[in-house]
């Protein structure tokens, strides 16, 4: 398969792949509660309502084209995923897909201050979010 077709296939498959990866991330991953600009450094932005990818870096698309990221399974992807909550195609919340099983170790998630630095995303929503995004 030529590179153009692989990139097109990767782009078409990314929403499904990233929703699978991101769905598991939201169940147990983290947010940097101290980060003012949640969009900074994200590699992919997913619309929270539709689940569709609204933006991806050229690097992610290149890794799909090179076969480093499998667009069908999400294998090979690690990094920062942003979620657009308000429909402006900019990340309002970001979480990581890193480490063993795509998860930041539990000690890092729960070991620090409750609403500062790396915080479990569930704790962040329950205890740190005073205003809706």
mmCIF file of C-alpha atoms in Angstrom:
data_model
loop_
_atom_site.group_PDB
_atom_site.id
_atom_site.type_symbol
_atom_site.label_atom_id
_atom_site.label_comp_id
_atom_site.label_asym_id
_atom_site.label_seq_id
_atom_site.Cartn_x
_atom_site.Cartn_y
_atom_site.Cartn_z
ATOM 1 C CA UNK A 1 0.000 0.000 0.000
ATOM 2 C CA UNK A 2 1.476 3.372 -0.924
ATOM 3 C CA UNK A 3 2.110 6.092 1.651
ATOM 4 C CA UNK A 4 -0.787 8.304 0.528
ATOM 5 C CA UNK A 5 -3.297 5.486 0.938
ATOM 6 C CA UNK A 6 -1.879 4.542 4.345
ATOM 7 C CA UNK A 7 -2.166 8.136 5.581
ATOM 8 C CA UNK A 8 -5.737 8.389 4.267
ATOM 9 C CA UNK A 9 -6.629 5.065 5.911
ATOM 10 C CA UNK A 10 -4.999 6.209 9.125
ATOM 11 C CA UNK A 11 -6.927 9.467 9.168
ATOM 12 C CA UNK A 12 -10.187 7.654 8.471
ATOM 13 C CA UNK A 13 -9.548 5.090 11.215
ATOM 14 C CA UNK A 14 -8.220 7.482 13.870
ATOM 15 C CA UNK A 15 -11.605 8.389 15.405
ATOM 16 C CA UNK A 16 -12.423 4.783 16.204
ATOM 17 C CA UNK A 17 -8.923 3.952 17.385
ATOM 18 C CA UNK A 18 -8.540 6.994 19.563
ATOM 19 C CA UNK A 19 -11.964 6.596 21.112
ATOM 20 C CA UNK A 20 -10.958 3.077 22.150
ATOM 21 C CA UNK A 21 -7.656 4.314 23.533
ATOM 22 C CA UNK A 22 -9.120 7.483 25.020
ATOM 23 C CA UNK A 23 -12.077 5.684 26.544
ATOM 24 C CA UNK A 24 -9.756 3.573 28.631
ATOM 25 C CA UNK A 25 -7.673 6.645 29.434
ATOM 26 C CA UNK A 26 -10.609 8.501 30.871
ATOM 27 C CA UNK A 27 -11.379 5.592 33.151
ATOM 28 C CA UNK A 28 -8.050 5.755 34.956
ATOM 29 C CA UNK A 29 -5.701 8.398 33.586
ATOM 30 C CA UNK A 30 -4.591 11.797 34.714
ATOM 31 C CA UNK A 31 -4.749 15.459 34.009
ATOM 32 C CA UNK A 32 -2.115 18.031 34.896
ATOM 33 C CA UNK A 33 -4.213 20.181 37.231
ATOM 34 C CA UNK A 34 -1.527 22.887 37.308
ATOM 35 C CA UNK A 35 -1.418 23.264 33.515
ATOM 36 C CA UNK A 36 -3.170 26.485 32.521
ATOM 37 C CA UNK A 37 -3.280 25.765 28.778
ATOM 38 C CA UNK A 38 -4.586 22.199 28.456
ATOM 39 C CA UNK A 39 -4.111 22.364 24.673
ATOM 40 C CA UNK A 40 -0.343 22.829 24.909
ATOM 41 C CA UNK A 41 1.503 19.775 23.638
ATOM 42 C CA UNK A 42 -1.476 17.642 22.645
ATOM 43 C CA UNK A 43 -0.952 15.366 19.667
ATOM 44 C CA UNK A 44 -4.606 14.680 18.917
ATOM 45 C CA UNK A 45 -7.811 16.579 19.750
ATOM 46 C CA UNK A 46 -11.067 14.625 20.001
ATOM 47 C CA UNK A 47 -14.500 16.233 20.052
ATOM 48 C CA UNK A 48 -16.010 15.162 23.366
ATOM 49 C CA UNK A 49 -19.563 15.022 22.031
ATOM 50 C CA UNK A 50 -19.064 13.260 18.680
ATOM 51 C CA UNK A 51 -15.909 11.299 19.509
ATOM 52 C CA UNK A 52 -14.352 12.374 16.221
ATOM 53 C CA UNK A 53 -10.781 13.536 15.789
ATOM 54 C CA UNK A 54 -10.841 17.244 14.970
ATOM 55 C CA UNK A 55 -7.075 17.732 14.851
ATOM 56 C CA UNK A 56 -3.881 15.643 14.833
ATOM 57 C CA UNK A 57 -0.222 16.568 14.560
ATOM 58 C CA UNK A 58 1.718 15.879 11.418
ATOM 59 C CA UNK A 59 3.894 13.582 13.553
ATOM 60 C CA UNK A 60 0.942 11.351 14.450
ATOM 61 C CA UNK A 61 -0.108 11.167 10.811
ATOM 62 C CA UNK A 62 3.479 10.358 9.779
ATOM 63 C CA UNK A 63 3.708 7.575 12.385
ATOM 64 C CA UNK A 64 0.508 6.070 10.974
ATOM 65 C CA UNK A 65 1.929 6.270 7.441
ATOM 66 C CA UNK A 66 5.154 4.584 8.604
ATOM 67 C CA UNK A 67 3.246 1.808 10.349
ATOM 68 C CA UNK A 68 4.444 2.851 13.831
ATOM 69 C CA UNK A 69 0.878 3.506 15.000
ATOM 70 C CA UNK A 70 -1.652 0.877 14.059
ATOM 71 C CA UNK A 71 -4.852 2.804 13.201
ATOM 72 C CA UNK A 72 -6.979 -0.292 13.793
ATOM 73 C CA UNK A 73 -5.782 -1.053 17.334
ATOM 74 C CA UNK A 74 -4.057 2.128 18.550
ATOM 75 C CA UNK A 75 -0.909 0.102 19.249
ATOM 76 C CA UNK A 76 2.181 2.275 19.041
ATOM 77 C CA UNK A 77 0.469 5.487 20.129
ATOM 78 C CA UNK A 78 1.636 7.168 23.281
ATOM 79 C CA UNK A 79 1.356 10.792 24.129
ATOM 80 C CA UNK A 80 -1.028 13.525 25.068
ATOM 81 C CA UNK A 81 -4.651 13.428 23.883
ATOM 82 C CA UNK A 82 -6.852 16.499 24.204
ATOM 83 C CA UNK A 83 -10.624 16.619 24.460
ATOM 84 C CA UNK A 84 -12.659 19.493 23.056
ATOM 85 C CA UNK A 85 -15.566 19.957 25.437
ATOM 86 C CA UNK A 86 -17.008 23.225 24.125
ATOM 87 C CA UNK A 87 -16.909 22.614 20.350
ATOM 88 C CA UNK A 88 -14.155 25.087 19.408
ATOM 89 C CA UNK A 89 -11.780 22.336 18.170
ATOM 90 C CA UNK A 90 -9.226 23.217 20.881
ATOM 91 C CA UNK A 91 -8.369 20.887 23.771
ATOM 92 C CA UNK A 92 -10.074 21.878 27.010
ATOM 93 C CA UNK A 93 -8.753 18.836 28.869
ATOM 94 C CA UNK A 94 -5.761 16.610 28.164
ATOM 95 C CA UNK A 95 -4.704 13.183 29.376
ATOM 96 C CA UNK A 96 -1.745 10.899 28.694
ATOM 97 C CA UNK A 97 -1.492 7.521 27.041
ATOM 98 C CA UNK A 98 1.904 6.405 28.392
ATOM 99 C CA UNK A 99 3.612 3.779 30.503
ATOM 100 C CA UNK A 100 2.651 0.153 31.021
ATOM 101 C CA UNK A 101 -0.846 -0.523 29.677
ATOM 102 C CA UNK A 102 -1.121 3.145 28.637
ATOM 103 C CA UNK A 103 -1.408 4.193 32.280
ATOM 104 C CA UNK A 104 0.517 6.536 34.542
ATOM 105 C CA UNK A 105 1.385 4.580 37.712
ATOM 106 C CA UNK A 106 -1.195 4.797 40.514
ATOM 107 C CA UNK A 107 1.402 6.263 42.887
ATOM 108 C CA UNK A 108 1.862 9.226 40.547
ATOM 109 C CA UNK A 109 -1.896 9.667 40.163
ATOM 110 C CA UNK A 110 -2.701 9.718 43.866
ATOM 111 C CA UNK A 111 0.607 10.541 45.576
ATOM 112 C CA UNK A 112 0.688 14.319 45.248
ATOM 113 C CA UNK A 113 -1.464 17.271 46.186
ATOM 114 C CA UNK A 114 -5.138 16.781 45.371
ATOM 115 C CA UNK A 115 -5.538 19.614 42.853
ATOM 116 C CA UNK A 116 -1.961 20.348 41.795
ATOM 117 C CA UNK A 117 0.301 18.616 39.293
ATOM 118 C CA UNK A 118 -0.600 15.139 38.035
ATOM 119 C CA UNK A 119 -4.048 14.218 39.345
ATOM 120 C CA UNK A 120 -6.313 11.277 38.581
ATOM 121 C CA UNK A 121 -8.909 12.576 36.128
ATOM 122 C CA UNK A 122 -11.820 11.339 38.234
ATOM 123 C CA UNK A 123 -10.475 13.170 41.290
ATOM 124 C CA UNK A 124 -9.929 16.276 39.152
ATOM 125 C CA UNK A 125 -13.560 16.320 38.013
ATOM 126 C CA UNK A 126 -14.920 15.573 41.493
ATOM 127 C CA UNK A 127 -12.719 17.824 43.623
ATOM 128 C CA UNK A 128 -10.839 20.351 41.483
ATOM 129 C CA UNK A 129 -13.297 21.500 38.791
ATOM 130 C CA UNK A 130 -15.365 24.340 40.188
ATOM 131 C CA UNK A 131 -16.470 25.736 36.831
ATOM 132 C CA UNK A 132 -17.571 23.695 33.829
ATOM 133 C CA UNK A 133 -15.009 23.821 31.020
#
